[in-house]
Amino acid sequence: AQSVTQPDIHITVSEGASLELRCNYSYGATPYLFWYVQSPGQGLQLLLKYFSGDTLVQGIKGFEAEFKRSQSSFNLRKPSVHWSDAAEYFCAVGAANQAGTALIFGKGTTLSVSS
Amino acid sequence: DGGITQSPKYLFRKEGQNVTLSCEQNLNHDAMYWYRQDPGQGLRLIYYSQIVNDFQKGDIAEGYSVSREKKESFPLTVTSAQKNPTAFYLCASSMARVANTEAFFGQGTRLTVV
């Protein structure tokens, strides 16, 4: 079955500390992977995406993610967290080279930032 | 500006009523999607459409209906058959003719049964 697992429901990080949000996927076809961020009551904004090539991808707002095929993981990282990063983060997977297929989302990780 | 517009932002429904959520996009995208979001549940796919006049059920289609008469529009009707409709609903679109593209999301509609 196709699925995305985000093991951490809620994470609290001190401002200025590093961050890693975990994502594992199960997908029969070649996956393409995304991280989205959502502020309360808002839609989702794309942080970054991986389709092929370099397994370390850079995104907006200083985020990066690394694709590890052997571990079926796509963890999101940021070296120094800002208070404005507090939000909910979703990992998603889709079928590579199958245009128009719907993304499958994890249940999300809520990030709190302490001062 | 190009984007996806969902309306209304807040919607209240009485028990037994049908309500329709609007989703319009001016991105010239072929594919459109409806997701439901509940706390701690992530996003679950209700319906999606890859082309005008065609749509497919997602994982939780029961109690919902859609139409796709125009490329720009993909309205979702929450029928009285949906037993627990209170949720946050998100519409998205993507370029169906081009692989490996992301989905763009609207700002959502919060539906509450009163």
Short mmCIF file of C-alpha atoms in Angstrom, two decimals:
data_model
loop_
_atom_site.label_atom_id
_atom_site.label_comp_id
_atom_site.label_asym_id
_atom_site.label_seq_id
_atom_site.Cartn_x
_atom_site.Cartn_y
_atom_site.Cartn_z
CA ALA A 1 0.00 0.00 0.00
CA GLN A 2 1.16 3.49 -0.77
CA SER A 3 1.70 5.58 2.32
CA VAL A 4 3.70 8.34 3.95
CA THR A 5 4.72 8.22 7.60
CA GLN A 6 5.75 11.21 9.63
CA PRO A 7 6.75 9.64 12.97
CA ASP A 8 6.77 12.86 14.98
CA ILE A 9 3.39 14.43 15.65
CA HIS A 10 4.80 17.45 17.48
CA ILE A 11 8.33 18.82 17.82
CA THR A 12 9.55 21.78 19.86
CA VAL A 13 12.84 23.42 18.93
CA SER A 14 14.60 26.39 20.44
CA GLU A 15 15.03 29.40 18.19
CA GLY A 16 18.41 29.20 16.49
CA ALA A 17 18.69 25.43 16.94
CA SER A 18 18.79 22.97 14.07
CA LEU A 19 15.74 21.05 12.91
CA GLU A 20 15.11 17.69 11.31
CA LEU A 21 11.63 16.43 10.46
CA ARG A 22 11.37 12.81 9.47
CA CYS A 23 9.46 11.32 6.56
CA ASN A 24 9.29 7.73 5.37
CA TYR A 25 7.33 6.54 2.38
CA SER A 26 6.08 3.34 0.88
CA TYR A 27 5.43 3.57 -2.84
CA GLY A 28 5.43 0.92 -5.55
CA ALA A 29 6.46 3.14 -8.42
CA THR A 30 9.35 5.58 -8.68
CA PRO A 31 8.35 8.34 -6.29
CA TYR A 32 8.61 12.02 -6.43
CA LEU A 33 8.61 13.71 -3.05
CA PHE A 34 7.52 17.00 -1.56
CA TRP A 35 7.49 18.96 1.64
CA TYR A 36 4.72 21.49 2.22
CA VAL A 37 4.17 23.93 5.09
CA GLN A 38 0.84 25.15 6.45
CA SER A 39 0.14 28.05 8.77
CA PRO A 40 -3.04 27.81 10.88
CA GLY A 41 -6.20 28.19 8.81
CA GLN A 42 -4.27 28.54 5.56
CA GLY A 43 -3.52 26.50 2.49
CA LEU A 44 -0.32 24.58 1.84
CA GLN A 45 2.83 26.17 0.50
CA LEU A 46 5.49 24.13 -1.27
CA LEU A 47 8.88 24.15 0.48
CA LEU A 48 10.78 21.86 -1.86
CA LYS A 49 10.50 18.89 -4.16
CA TYR A 50 12.58 15.97 -5.38
CA PHE A 51 12.15 14.36 -8.76
CA SER A 52 15.56 13.00 -9.73
CA GLY A 53 19.25 13.82 -9.74
CA ASP A 54 21.01 15.25 -6.73
CA THR A 55 19.53 13.66 -3.63
CA LEU A 56 20.00 16.81 -1.54
CA VAL A 57 17.50 19.44 -2.59
CA GLN A 58 17.28 23.04 -1.51
CA GLY A 59 14.02 24.81 -0.91
CA ILE A 60 12.64 28.12 0.20
CA LYS A 61 13.13 29.70 3.62
CA GLY A 62 16.48 27.96 4.11
CA PHE A 63 15.09 24.42 4.17
CA GLU A 64 16.70 21.40 2.57
CA ALA A 65 15.82 17.72 2.31
CA GLU A 66 17.75 14.58 1.51
CA PHE A 67 16.33 11.65 -0.43
CA LYS A 68 17.64 8.28 0.71
CA ARG A 69 16.27 5.52 -1.47
CA SER A 70 17.75 2.72 0.66
CA GLN A 71 15.90 4.01 3.70
CA SER A 72 12.76 5.18 1.86
CA SER A 73 13.21 8.50 3.59
CA PHE A 74 13.00 12.17 2.71
CA ASN A 75 13.87 14.11 5.85
CA LEU A 76 13.55 17.88 6.04
CA ARG A 77 16.30 19.94 7.69
CA LYS A 78 17.07 23.51 8.60
CA PRO A 79 20.31 24.58 10.28
CA SER A 80 18.85 27.43 12.34
CA VAL A 81 15.15 27.71 13.13
CA HIS A 82 13.37 31.08 13.31
CA TRP A 83 10.22 31.76 15.34
CA SER A 84 8.34 32.27 12.07
CA ASP A 85 8.98 28.62 11.14
CA ALA A 86 6.36 27.49 13.66
CA ALA A 87 3.74 25.74 11.52
CA GLU A 88 2.58 22.32 10.40
CA TYR A 89 4.73 20.44 7.93
CA PHE A 90 3.54 17.78 5.52
CA CYS A 91 5.53 15.28 3.52
CA ALA A 92 3.89 14.00 0.33
CA VAL A 93 4.63 11.46 -2.37
CA GLY A 94 3.44 11.14 -5.95
CA ALA A 95 4.08 8.90 -8.93
CA ALA A 96 6.99 10.04 -11.03
CA ASN A 97 6.21 10.43 -14.70
CA GLN A 98 2.48 9.98 -14.20
CA ALA A 99 1.05 13.38 -14.78
CA GLY A 100 -2.04 14.37 -12.89
CA THR A 101 -1.94 11.73 -10.18
CA ALA A 102 -2.94 12.88 -6.73
CA LEU A 103 -0.37 13.25 -3.99
CA ILE A 104 -0.46 11.10 -0.87
CA PHE A 105 0.20 13.02 2.33
CA GLY A 106 1.54 12.12 5.73
CA LYS A 107 -0.37 13.16 8.84
CA GLY A 108 1.90 16.11 9.45
CA THR A 109 4.34 17.32 12.09
CA THR A 110 3.57 20.41 14.12
CA LEU A 111 6.64 22.51 14.84
CA SER A 112 6.73 24.80 17.84
CA VAL A 113 9.63 27.21 18.33
CA SER A 114 10.61 28.29 21.84
CA SER A 115 12.55 31.44 22.64
CA ASP B 1 -2.12 37.03 -10.11
CA GLY B 2 -2.54 33.36 -10.95
CA GLY B 3 -3.81 31.09 -8.26
CA ILE B 4 -6.58 29.03 -6.77
CA THR B 5 -9.56 30.68 -5.13
CA GLN B 6 -11.77 28.83 -2.68
CA SER B 7 -14.99 30.31 -1.41
CA PRO B 8 -16.39 30.84 1.07
CA LYS B 9 -13.64 30.80 3.68
CA TYR B 10 -16.12 29.77 6.39
CA LEU B 11 -19.34 27.85 5.83
CA PHE B 12 -21.99 26.69 8.24
CA ARG B 13 -24.41 23.89 7.42
CA LYS B 14 -27.47 22.65 9.18
CA GLU B 15 -27.96 18.94 9.60
CA GLY B 16 -29.53 17.40 6.48
CA GLN B 17 -28.52 20.18 4.11
CA ASN B 18 -26.35 19.96 1.05
CA VAL B 19 -23.68 22.63 0.62
CA THR B 20 -21.37 23.41 -2.27
CA LEU B 21 -17.80 24.60 -1.91
CA SER B 22 -16.35 26.59 -4.77
CA CYS B 23 -12.89 26.17 -6.27
CA GLU B 24 -11.66 28.23 -9.21
CA GLN B 25 -8.18 28.33 -10.73
CA ASN B 26 -6.61 30.56 -13.37
CA LEU B 27 -3.36 28.62 -13.68
CA ASN B 28 -4.51 26.77 -16.81
CA HIS B 29 -4.06 23.48 -14.98
CA ASP B 30 -5.77 20.37 -16.24
CA ALA B 31 -5.88 18.43 -12.98
CA MET B 32 -7.80 19.48 -9.88
CA TYR B 33 -8.20 17.83 -6.50
CA TRP B 34 -10.23 18.02 -3.31
CA TYR B 35 -8.74 17.05 0.03
CA ARG B 36 -10.25 16.93 3.47
CA GLN B 37 -8.15 17.85 6.49
CA ASP B 38 -8.96 16.84 10.06
CA PRO B 39 -6.70 17.45 13.07
CA GLY B 40 -4.00 14.79 13.24
CA GLN B 41 -5.21 13.08 10.05
CA GLY B 42 -3.25 14.89 7.38
CA LEU B 43 -4.89 15.41 3.99
CA ARG B 44 -7.19 12.75 2.61
CA LEU B 45 -8.22 12.71 -1.04
CA ILE B 46 -11.95 13.07 -1.77
CA TYR B 47 -12.12 13.41 -5.56
CA TYR B 48 -9.83 14.38 -8.39
CA SER B 49 -10.20 15.29 -12.04
CA GLN B 50 -7.55 15.10 -14.72
CA ILE B 51 -9.64 16.57 -17.51
CA VAL B 52 -12.92 18.37 -18.09
CA ASN B 53 -16.03 16.18 -17.77
CA ASP B 54 -14.11 13.40 -16.06
CA PHE B 55 -13.34 12.73 -12.39
CA GLN B 56 -12.40 9.85 -10.11
CA LYS B 57 -13.17 8.98 -6.51
CA GLY B 58 -10.47 9.29 -3.95
CA ASP B 59 -10.13 7.50 -0.64
CA ILE B 60 -13.10 9.12 1.12
CA ALA B 61 -15.62 9.97 -1.62
CA GLU B 62 -18.74 8.74 0.19
CA GLY B 63 -21.14 11.57 0.92
CA TYR B 64 -19.50 13.94 -1.57
CA SER B 65 -20.08 14.79 -5.21
CA VAL B 66 -18.21 16.89 -7.78
CA SER B 67 -18.55 18.22 -11.29
CA ARG B 68 -15.99 19.41 -13.82
CA GLU B 69 -17.85 21.29 -16.54
CA LYS B 70 -15.12 23.87 -17.03
CA LYS B 71 -11.37 23.60 -16.84
CA GLU B 72 -11.22 26.44 -14.33
CA SER B 73 -13.81 25.16 -11.89
CA PHE B 74 -14.16 22.07 -9.69
CA PRO B 75 -16.98 22.54 -7.13
CA LEU B 76 -17.48 20.08 -4.29
CA THR B 77 -20.91 19.30 -2.86
CA VAL B 78 -21.10 17.93 0.64
CA THR B 79 -24.35 16.01 0.77
CA SER B 80 -26.54 15.08 3.71
CA ALA B 81 -25.16 11.55 3.36
CA GLN B 82 -21.81 12.72 4.73
CA LYS B 83 -22.19 11.92 8.41
CA ASN B 84 -19.31 13.97 9.75
CA PRO B 85 -18.76 16.89 7.39
CA THR B 86 -17.15 19.33 9.82
CA ALA B 87 -13.60 19.73 8.50
CA PHE B 88 -11.20 21.95 6.61
CA TYR B 89 -11.45 21.43 2.84
CA LEU B 90 -8.57 22.13 0.48
CA CYS B 91 -8.67 22.38 -3.28
CA ALA B 92 -5.53 21.95 -5.38
CA SER B 93 -4.50 21.87 -9.01
CA SER B 94 -1.56 20.70 -11.09
CA MET B 95 -0.39 20.49 -14.69
CA ALA B 96 -1.75 17.07 -15.67
CA ARG B 97 -0.01 17.02 -19.03
CA VAL B 98 3.41 17.52 -17.51
CA ALA B 99 4.85 14.90 -15.19
CA ASN B 100 6.78 15.68 -12.08
CA THR B 101 5.00 18.87 -11.15
CA GLU B 102 3.72 19.95 -7.80
CA ALA B 103 0.19 20.69 -6.67
CA PHE B 104 -0.83 24.24 -5.87
CA PHE B 105 -3.33 24.78 -3.08
CA GLY B 106 -6.11 27.22 -2.32
CA GLN B 107 -6.59 28.81 1.10
CA GLY B 108 -9.24 26.35 2.18
CA THR B 109 -12.86 26.38 3.33
CA ARG B 110 -13.77 25.54 6.90
CA LEU B 111 -17.13 23.80 7.05
CA THR B 112 -18.99 23.51 10.32
CA VAL B 113 -22.24 21.67 10.93
CA VAL B 114 -24.50 23.53 13.35
#
